């Protein structure tokens, strides 16, 4: 090794020692003491409601069937299908019936009389005002409803359920009693986003769907009988 190489080796050795020797020495780990004082008050974990898709007998709840209607996976399973739905009647459109549509059957409405199709809505809970399904197709017009209400009122006490009326346009018997707010019903029919049974056009509800009733079973009766505007209530 010549003098030059010796000097380079010595310089490298000194530089390496300086690099290794610089910098702080590693501090030993010290455990932090537990936090003292008042603990933070955290809210309790909420209990989510256990919503049922179907009733024990296999009928859909309103939540269950509307969930499937809005599902990409289950839409085809319920749309335009024959199903049964159980719910409470929370709304009717009887108060919207114009006077020109309230009369006995056999008499047509005036040409300028614009009346909706008799409809009631069902929900999973009494008093619900948002999540509900319209039920149509059980009466073609308010003349049918008016005539059956009169027939029921004319029956002797205890015989009201014997009054019957077949819809003059759709053929099926109207439900007796006339559906009213507060009743719990099981409705069987075709559930779809549209209702096309009316000759005057189609109704649609892509969010909640429309039930075209073929059969209505009363699981709980309404607290009051149904009447149309202007009708005298039977005492």
PDB file of C-alpha atoms in Angstrom:
ATOM      1  CA  UNK A   1       0.000   0.000   0.000  1.00  0.00           C
ATOM      2  CA  UNK A   2       1.548   3.310  -1.015  1.00  0.00           C
ATOM      3  CA  UNK A   3       1.276   6.536   0.932  1.00  0.00           C
ATOM      4  CA  UNK A   4      -1.621   7.835  -1.130  1.00  0.00           C
ATOM      5  CA  UNK A   5      -3.769   4.746  -0.559  1.00  0.00           C
ATOM      6  CA  UNK A   6      -2.927   4.792   3.136  1.00  0.00           C
ATOM      7  CA  UNK A   7      -4.153   8.373   3.478  1.00  0.00           C
ATOM      8  CA  UNK A   8      -7.443   7.591   1.654  1.00  0.00           C
ATOM      9  CA  UNK A   9      -8.097   4.530   3.868  1.00  0.00           C
ATOM     10  CA  UNK A  10      -7.411   6.513   7.037  1.00  0.00           C
ATOM     11  CA  UNK A  11      -9.729   9.347   5.959  1.00  0.00           C
ATOM     12  CA  UNK A  12     -12.585   6.894   5.128  1.00  0.00           C
ATOM     13  CA  UNK A  13     -12.211   5.228   8.495  1.00  0.00           C
ATOM     14  CA  UNK A  14     -12.451   8.533  10.331  1.00  0.00           C
ATOM     15  CA  UNK A  15     -15.487   9.649   8.286  1.00  0.00           C
ATOM     16  CA  UNK A  16     -17.344   6.414   8.977  1.00  0.00           C
ATOM     17  CA  UNK A  17     -16.677   6.663  12.667  1.00  0.00           C
ATOM     18  CA  UNK A  18     -17.960  10.209  12.710  1.00  0.00           C
ATOM     19  CA  UNK A  19     -21.188   9.238  10.928  1.00  0.00           C
ATOM     20  CA  UNK A  20     -21.838   6.337  13.274  1.00  0.00           C
ATOM     21  CA  UNK A  21     -21.061   8.374  16.285  1.00  0.00           C
ATOM     22  CA  UNK A  22     -23.265  11.375  15.486  1.00  0.00           C
ATOM     23  CA  UNK A  23     -26.993  11.601  16.294  1.00  0.00           C
ATOM     24  CA  UNK A  24     -28.777  11.195  19.610  1.00  0.00           C
ATOM     25  CA  UNK A  25     -28.738   7.937  21.493  1.00  0.00           C
ATOM     26  CA  UNK A  26     -32.060   5.976  21.409  1.00  0.00           C
ATOM     27  CA  UNK A  27     -34.387   6.843  24.272  1.00  0.00           C
ATOM     28  CA  UNK A  28     -35.842   3.852  26.151  1.00  0.00           C
ATOM     29  CA  UNK A  29     -39.653   3.341  25.851  1.00  0.00           C
ATOM     30  CA  UNK A  30     -41.649   4.774  28.688  1.00  0.00           C
ATOM     31  CA  UNK A  31     -45.302   3.740  29.144  1.00  0.00           C
ATOM     32  CA  UNK A  32     -47.727   6.660  29.309  1.00  0.00           C
ATOM     33  CA  UNK A  33     -49.902   6.817  32.407  1.00  0.00           C
ATOM     34  CA  UNK A  34     -53.659   6.257  32.082  1.00  0.00           C
ATOM     35  CA  UNK A  35     -55.765   9.363  31.482  1.00  0.00           C
ATOM     36  CA  UNK A  36     -57.124  10.658  34.725  1.00  0.00           C
ATOM     37  CA  UNK A  37     -60.189  12.756  35.270  1.00  0.00           C
ATOM     38  CA  UNK A  38     -63.777  12.545  34.043  1.00  0.00           C
ATOM     39  CA  UNK A  39     -64.436  10.083  31.222  1.00  0.00           C
ATOM     40  CA  UNK A  40     -66.112  11.273  28.034  1.00  0.00           C
ATOM     41  CA  UNK A  41     -69.872  10.653  27.968  1.00  0.00           C
ATOM     42  CA  UNK A  42     -70.576   8.724  24.761  1.00  0.00           C
ATOM     43  CA  UNK A  43     -74.140   8.135  23.516  1.00  0.00           C
ATOM     44  CA  UNK A  44     -75.509   4.618  23.734  1.00  0.00           C
ATOM     45  CA  UNK A  45     -75.489   2.524  20.589  1.00  0.00           C
ATOM     46  CA  UNK A  46     -78.959   2.964  19.036  1.00  0.00           C
ATOM     47  CA  UNK A  47     -81.238  -0.041  18.699  1.00  0.00           C
ATOM     48  CA  UNK A  48     -82.441  -0.239  15.104  1.00  0.00           C
ATOM     49  CA  UNK A  49     -86.034  -1.362  14.593  1.00  0.00           C
ATOM     50  CA  UNK A  50     -86.437  -4.910  13.343  1.00  0.00           C
ATOM     51  CA  UNK A  51     -88.708  -4.434  10.358  1.00  0.00           C
ATOM     52  CA  UNK A  52     -90.476  -7.475   9.015  1.00  0.00           C
ATOM     53  CA  UNK A  53     -90.663  -8.109   5.288  1.00  0.00           C
ATOM     54  CA  UNK A  54     -93.597 -10.506   5.602  1.00  0.00           C
ATOM     55  CA  UNK A  55     -96.235 -11.451   8.145  1.00  0.00           C
ATOM     56  CA  UNK A  56     -96.275 -14.969   9.658  1.00  0.00           C
ATOM     57  CA  UNK A  57     -98.843 -16.106   7.054  1.00  0.00           C
ATOM     58  CA  UNK A  58     -96.667 -14.983   4.131  1.00  0.00           C
ATOM     59  CA  UNK A  59     -98.336 -11.664   3.255  1.00  0.00           C
ATOM     60  CA  UNK A  60     -96.049  -8.700   2.599  1.00  0.00           C
ATOM     61  CA  UNK A  61     -95.766  -5.725   4.909  1.00  0.00           C
ATOM     62  CA  UNK A  62     -95.778  -2.288   3.303  1.00  0.00           C
ATOM     63  CA  UNK A  63     -92.084  -1.846   4.158  1.00  0.00           C
ATOM     64  CA  UNK A  64     -91.247  -5.263   2.760  1.00  0.00           C
ATOM     65  CA  UNK A  65     -92.914  -4.986  -0.637  1.00  0.00           C
ATOM     66  CA  UNK A  66     -91.914  -1.358  -1.288  1.00  0.00           C
ATOM     67  CA  UNK A  67     -88.330  -2.307  -0.418  1.00  0.00           C
ATOM     68  CA  UNK A  68     -88.429  -5.014  -3.090  1.00  0.00           C
ATOM     69  CA  UNK A  69     -90.109  -2.689  -5.600  1.00  0.00           C
ATOM     70  CA  UNK A  70     -87.169  -0.272  -5.335  1.00  0.00           C
ATOM     71  CA  UNK A  71     -84.581  -3.056  -5.412  1.00  0.00           C
ATOM     72  CA  UNK A  72     -82.732  -3.848  -8.647  1.00  0.00           C
ATOM     73  CA  UNK A  73     -82.509  -7.436  -7.488  1.00  0.00           C
ATOM     74  CA  UNK A  74     -86.125  -8.020  -6.412  1.00  0.00           C
ATOM     75  CA  UNK A  75     -88.093  -5.600  -8.633  1.00  0.00           C
ATOM     76  CA  UNK A  76     -89.183  -8.293 -11.075  1.00  0.00           C
ATOM     77  CA  UNK A  77     -90.239 -10.536  -8.172  1.00  0.00           C
ATOM     78  CA  UNK A  78     -93.033  -8.156  -7.090  1.00  0.00           C
ATOM     79  CA  UNK A  79     -93.891  -5.795  -9.940  1.00  0.00           C
ATOM     80  CA  UNK A  80     -97.078  -6.863 -11.758  1.00  0.00           C
ATOM     81  CA  UNK A  81     -97.299  -9.933  -9.534  1.00  0.00           C
ATOM     82  CA  UNK A  82    -100.204 -11.430  -7.573  1.00  0.00           C
ATOM     83  CA  UNK A  83     -99.492 -10.818  -3.878  1.00  0.00           C
ATOM     84  CA  UNK A  84    -101.133 -10.196  -0.512  1.00  0.00           C
ATOM     85  CA  UNK A  85    -100.327  -7.141   1.617  1.00  0.00           C
ATOM     86  CA  UNK A  86    -101.366  -6.489   5.228  1.00  0.00           C
ATOM     87  CA  UNK A  87    -101.694  -2.973   6.619  1.00  0.00           C
ATOM     88  CA  UNK A  88    -103.792  -0.355   8.372  1.00  0.00           C
ATOM     89  CA  UNK A  89    -106.003   1.974   6.377  1.00  0.00           C
ATOM     90  CA  UNK A  90    -104.565   5.429   7.036  1.00  0.00           C
ATOM     91  CA  UNK A  91    -106.153   7.491   4.256  1.00  0.00           C
ATOM     92  CA  UNK A  92    -109.121   7.575   1.866  1.00  0.00           C
ATOM     93  CA  UNK A  93    -110.117   9.949  -0.926  1.00  0.00           C
ATOM     94  CA  UNK A  94    -113.836   9.890  -0.087  1.00  0.00           C
ATOM     95  CA  UNK A  95    -113.796  13.565   0.909  1.00  0.00           C
ATOM     96  CA  UNK A  96    -112.536  14.386  -2.602  1.00  0.00           C
ATOM     97  CA  UNK A  97    -115.656  12.977  -4.241  1.00  0.00           C
ATOM     98  CA  UNK A  98    -117.493  15.872  -5.942  1.00  0.00           C
ATOM     99  CA  UNK A  99    -121.243  16.163  -5.402  1.00  0.00           C
ATOM    100  CA  UNK A 100    -121.873  15.317  -9.059  1.00  0.00           C
ATOM    101  CA  UNK A 101    -120.432  11.811  -8.519  1.00  0.00           C
ATOM    102  CA  UNK A 102    -122.445  10.930  -5.389  1.00  0.00           C
ATOM    103  CA  UNK A 103    -125.651   9.257  -6.512  1.00  0.00           C
ATOM    104  CA  UNK A 104    -127.192   5.827  -7.029  1.00  0.00           C
ATOM    105  CA  UNK A 105    -125.946   3.435  -9.677  1.00  0.00           C
ATOM    106  CA  UNK A 106    -127.687   3.387 -13.041  1.00  0.00           C
ATOM    107  CA  UNK A 107    -127.236   7.114 -13.424  1.00  0.00           C
ATOM    108  CA  UNK A 108    -124.149   8.461 -15.166  1.00  0.00           C
ATOM    109  CA  UNK A 109    -122.064  11.374 -13.948  1.00  0.00           C
ATOM    110  CA  UNK A 110    -122.479  14.630 -15.882  1.00  0.00           C
ATOM    111  CA  UNK A 111    -119.961  15.025 -18.738  1.00  0.00           C
ATOM    112  CA  UNK A 112    -118.070  17.750 -16.881  1.00  0.00           C
ATOM    113  CA  UNK A 113    -117.927  15.798 -13.598  1.00  0.00           C
ATOM    114  CA  UNK A 114    -114.307  15.004 -12.759  1.00  0.00           C
ATOM    115  CA  UNK A 115    -114.148  12.437  -9.963  1.00  0.00           C
ATOM    116  CA  UNK A 116    -111.218  10.277  -8.842  1.00  0.00           C
ATOM    117  CA  UNK A 117    -111.450   6.499  -8.546  1.00  0.00           C
ATOM    118  CA  UNK A 118    -112.359   5.424  -4.985  1.00  0.00           C
ATOM    119  CA  UNK A 119    -109.066   4.781  -3.227  1.00  0.00           C
ATOM    120  CA  UNK A 120    -107.725   4.026   0.221  1.00  0.00           C
ATOM    121  CA  UNK A 121    -104.116   3.766   1.388  1.00  0.00           C
ATOM    122  CA  UNK A 122    -102.532   1.221   3.724  1.00  0.00           C
ATOM    123  CA  UNK A 123     -99.459   1.527   5.964  1.00  0.00           C
ATOM    124  CA  UNK A 124     -97.637  -0.575   8.523  1.00  0.00           C
ATOM    125  CA  UNK A 125     -98.607   1.715  11.408  1.00  0.00           C
ATOM    126  CA  UNK A 126    -101.703   3.708  12.291  1.00  0.00           C
ATOM    127  CA  UNK A 127    -101.186   7.406  11.702  1.00  0.00           C
ATOM    128  CA  UNK A 128     -98.502   6.954   9.033  1.00  0.00           C
ATOM    129  CA  UNK A 129     -98.611   9.756   6.469  1.00  0.00           C
ATOM    130  CA  UNK A 130     -95.698   8.942   4.159  1.00  0.00           C
ATOM    131  CA  UNK A 131     -94.896   5.265   3.628  1.00  0.00           C
ATOM    132  CA  UNK A 132     -98.176   3.915   2.275  1.00  0.00           C
ATOM    133  CA  UNK A 133     -99.625   2.110  -0.723  1.00  0.00           C
ATOM    134  CA  UNK A 134    -102.757   3.184  -2.589  1.00  0.00           C
ATOM    135  CA  UNK A 135    -105.362   0.446  -3.045  1.00  0.00           C
ATOM    136  CA  UNK A 136    -107.602   0.809  -6.096  1.00  0.00           C
ATOM    137  CA  UNK A 137    -109.758  -1.386  -8.285  1.00  0.00           C
ATOM    138  CA  UNK A 138    -112.343  -2.352  -5.645  1.00  0.00           C
ATOM    139  CA  UNK A 139    -114.948   0.178  -6.890  1.00  0.00           C
ATOM    140  CA  UNK A 140    -115.094   1.816 -10.301  1.00  0.00           C
ATOM    141  CA  UNK A 141    -116.781   5.040  -9.133  1.00  0.00           C
ATOM    142  CA  UNK A 142    -118.443   6.691  -6.167  1.00  0.00           C
ATOM    143  CA  UNK A 143    -121.951   5.778  -7.357  1.00  0.00           C
ATOM    144  CA  UNK A 144    -121.097   2.156  -6.538  1.00  0.00           C
ATOM    145  CA  UNK A 145    -119.869   3.153  -3.068  1.00  0.00           C
ATOM    146  CA  UNK A 146    -122.931   5.339  -2.446  1.00  0.00           C
ATOM    147  CA  UNK A 147    -125.344   2.557  -3.409  1.00  0.00           C
ATOM    148  CA  UNK A 148    -123.679  -0.059  -1.190  1.00  0.00           C
ATOM    149  CA  UNK A 149    -123.542   2.297   1.801  1.00  0.00           C
ATOM    150  CA  UNK A 150    -127.289   2.887   1.435  1.00  0.00           C
ATOM    151  CA  UNK A 151    -127.899  -0.870   1.154  1.00  0.00           C
ATOM    152  CA  UNK A 152    -125.869  -1.532   4.306  1.00  0.00           C
ATOM    153  CA  UNK A 153    -127.768   1.115   6.251  1.00  0.00           C
ATOM    154  CA  UNK A 154    -131.105  -0.392   5.206  1.00  0.00           C
ATOM    155  CA  UNK A 155    -130.222  -3.806   6.588  1.00  0.00           C
ATOM    156  CA  UNK A 156    -131.606  -4.803  10.020  1.00  0.00           C
ATOM    157  CA  UNK A 157    -129.166  -4.519  12.895  1.00  0.00           C
ATOM    158  CA  UNK A 158    -126.750  -7.426  12.838  1.00  0.00           C
ATOM    159  CA  UNK A 159    -127.454  -8.161   9.164  1.00  0.00           C
ATOM    160  CA  UNK A 160    -125.352  -5.383   7.636  1.00  0.00           C
ATOM    161  CA  UNK A 161    -122.777  -7.835   6.298  1.00  0.00           C
ATOM    162  CA  UNK A 162    -125.434  -9.462   4.091  1.00  0.00           C
ATOM    163  CA  UNK A 163    -125.706  -6.412   1.829  1.00  0.00           C
ATOM    164  CA  UNK A 164    -123.978  -7.038  -1.497  1.00  0.00           C
ATOM    165  CA  UNK A 165    -123.324  -5.098  -4.666  1.00  0.00           C
ATOM    166  CA  UNK A 166    -121.490  -6.170  -7.833  1.00  0.00           C
ATOM    167  CA  UNK A 167    -119.679  -3.327  -9.545  1.00  0.00           C
ATOM    168  CA  UNK A 168    -121.605  -2.535 -12.730  1.00  0.00           C
ATOM    169  CA  UNK A 169    -118.399  -1.961 -14.719  1.00  0.00           C
ATOM    170  CA  UNK A 170    -115.826  -4.328 -13.184  1.00  0.00           C
ATOM    171  CA  UNK A 171    -118.183  -7.105 -12.113  1.00  0.00           C
ATOM    172  CA  UNK A 172    -116.605  -8.003  -8.737  1.00  0.00           C
ATOM    173  CA  UNK A 173    -118.462  -7.459  -5.455  1.00  0.00           C
ATOM    174  CA  UNK A 174    -117.569  -4.328  -3.525  1.00  0.00           C
ATOM    175  CA  UNK A 175    -116.094  -4.915  -0.057  1.00  0.00           C
ATOM    176  CA  UNK A 176    -118.558  -4.842   2.839  1.00  0.00           C
ATOM    177  CA  UNK A 177    -117.979  -2.866   4.974  1.00  0.00           C
ATOM    178  CA  UNK A 178    -116.658  -0.043   2.831  1.00  0.00           C
ATOM    179  CA  UNK A 179    -112.972   0.338   3.803  1.00  0.00           C
ATOM    180  CA  UNK A 180    -112.383   3.179   6.243  1.00  0.00           C
ATOM    181  CA  UNK A 181    -109.537   4.701   8.255  1.00  0.00           C
ATOM    182  CA  UNK A 182    -108.446   2.614  11.233  1.00  0.00           C
ATOM    183  CA  UNK A 183    -109.298  -0.812   9.827  1.00  0.00           C
ATOM    184  CA  UNK A 184    -106.582  -3.437   9.427  1.00  0.00           C
ATOM    185  CA  UNK A 185    -106.907  -5.308   6.143  1.00  0.00           C
ATOM    186  CA  UNK A 186    -105.280  -8.003   4.082  1.00  0.00           C
ATOM    187  CA  UNK A 187    -105.474  -7.060   0.417  1.00  0.00           C
ATOM    188  CA  UNK A 188    -104.869  -9.613  -2.323  1.00  0.00           C
ATOM    189  CA  UNK A 189    -104.436  -8.567  -5.923  1.00  0.00           C
ATOM    190  CA  UNK A 190    -101.927  -7.313  -8.473  1.00  0.00           C
ATOM    191  CA  UNK A 191     -99.178  -5.031  -7.203  1.00  0.00           C
ATOM    192  CA  UNK A 192     -97.455  -2.791  -9.744  1.00  0.00           C
ATOM    193  CA  UNK A 193     -96.016   0.664 -10.337  1.00  0.00           C
ATOM    194  CA  UNK A 194     -99.104   1.457 -12.436  1.00  0.00           C
ATOM    195  CA  UNK A 195    -102.883   1.059 -12.296  1.00  0.00           C
ATOM    196  CA  UNK A 196    -104.470   0.683 -15.715  1.00  0.00           C
ATOM    197  CA  UNK A 197    -107.900  -0.688 -14.852  1.00  0.00           C
ATOM    198  CA  UNK A 198    -109.581   2.678 -15.310  1.00  0.00           C
ATOM    199  CA  UNK A 199    -110.809   3.580 -18.783  1.00  0.00           C
ATOM    200  CA  UNK A 200    -109.901   7.244 -18.293  1.00  0.00           C
ATOM    201  CA  UNK A 201    -106.133   6.660 -18.069  1.00  0.00           C
ATOM    202  CA  UNK A 202    -103.389   5.123 -15.969  1.00  0.00           C
ATOM    203  CA  UNK A 203    -102.222   6.113 -12.502  1.00  0.00           C
ATOM    204  CA  UNK A 204     -98.598   5.488 -11.542  1.00  0.00           C
ATOM    205  CA  UNK A 205     -96.470   5.442  -8.398  1.00  0.00           C
ATOM    206  CA  UNK A 206     -92.927   4.153  -9.043  1.00  0.00           C
ATOM    207  CA  UNK A 207     -91.840   4.679  -5.421  1.00  0.00           C
ATOM    208  CA  UNK A 208     -94.607   2.919  -3.468  1.00  0.00           C
ATOM    209  CA  UNK A 209     -96.552   1.129  -6.189  1.00  0.00           C
ATOM    210  CA  UNK A 210    -100.323   0.664  -6.511  1.00  0.00           C
ATOM    211  CA  UNK A 211    -102.351  -2.336  -5.375  1.00  0.00           C
ATOM    212  CA  UNK A 212    -105.218  -3.395  -7.630  1.00  0.00           C
ATOM    213  CA  UNK A 213    -107.450  -5.218  -5.163  1.00  0.00           C
ATOM    214  CA  UNK A 214    -109.259  -8.438  -5.981  1.00  0.00           C
ATOM    215  CA  UNK A 215    -109.994  -9.474  -2.408  1.00  0.00           C
ATOM    216  CA  UNK A 216    -110.113  -7.487   0.842  1.00  0.00           C
ATOM    217  CA  UNK A 217    -110.187  -9.250   4.217  1.00  0.00           C
ATOM    218  CA  UNK A 218    -110.846  -7.266   7.383  1.00  0.00           C
ATOM    219  CA  UNK A 219    -108.533  -8.262  10.242  1.00  0.00           C
ATOM    220  CA  UNK A 220    -109.679  -5.363  12.444  1.00  0.00           C
ATOM    221  CA  UNK A 221    -112.768  -3.220  11.880  1.00  0.00           C
ATOM    222  CA  UNK A 222    -112.616   0.555  11.559  1.00  0.00           C
ATOM    223  CA  UNK A 223    -113.912   2.539  14.532  1.00  0.00           C
ATOM    224  CA  UNK A 224    -116.487   4.279  12.294  1.00  0.00           C
ATOM    225  CA  UNK A 225    -118.494   3.393   9.186  1.00  0.00           C
ATOM    226  CA  UNK A 226    -117.536   5.018   5.916  1.00  0.00           C
ATOM    227  CA  UNK A 227    -119.757   7.692   4.375  1.00  0.00           C
ATOM    228  CA  UNK A 228    -119.421   9.998   1.408  1.00  0.00           C
ATOM    229  CA  UNK A 229    -119.810  13.772   1.645  1.00  0.00           C
ATOM    230  CA  UNK A 230    -123.430  14.810   2.099  1.00  0.00           C
ATOM    231  CA  UNK A 231    -124.659  11.359   3.130  1.00  0.00           C
ATOM    232  CA  UNK A 232    -126.744  11.133   6.288  1.00  0.00           C
ATOM    233  CA  UNK A 233    -125.111   8.839   8.834  1.00  0.00           C
ATOM    234  CA  UNK A 234    -127.228   6.055  10.270  1.00  0.00           C
ATOM    235  CA  UNK A 235    -127.579   6.459  14.066  1.00  0.00           C
TER     236      UNK A 235
END
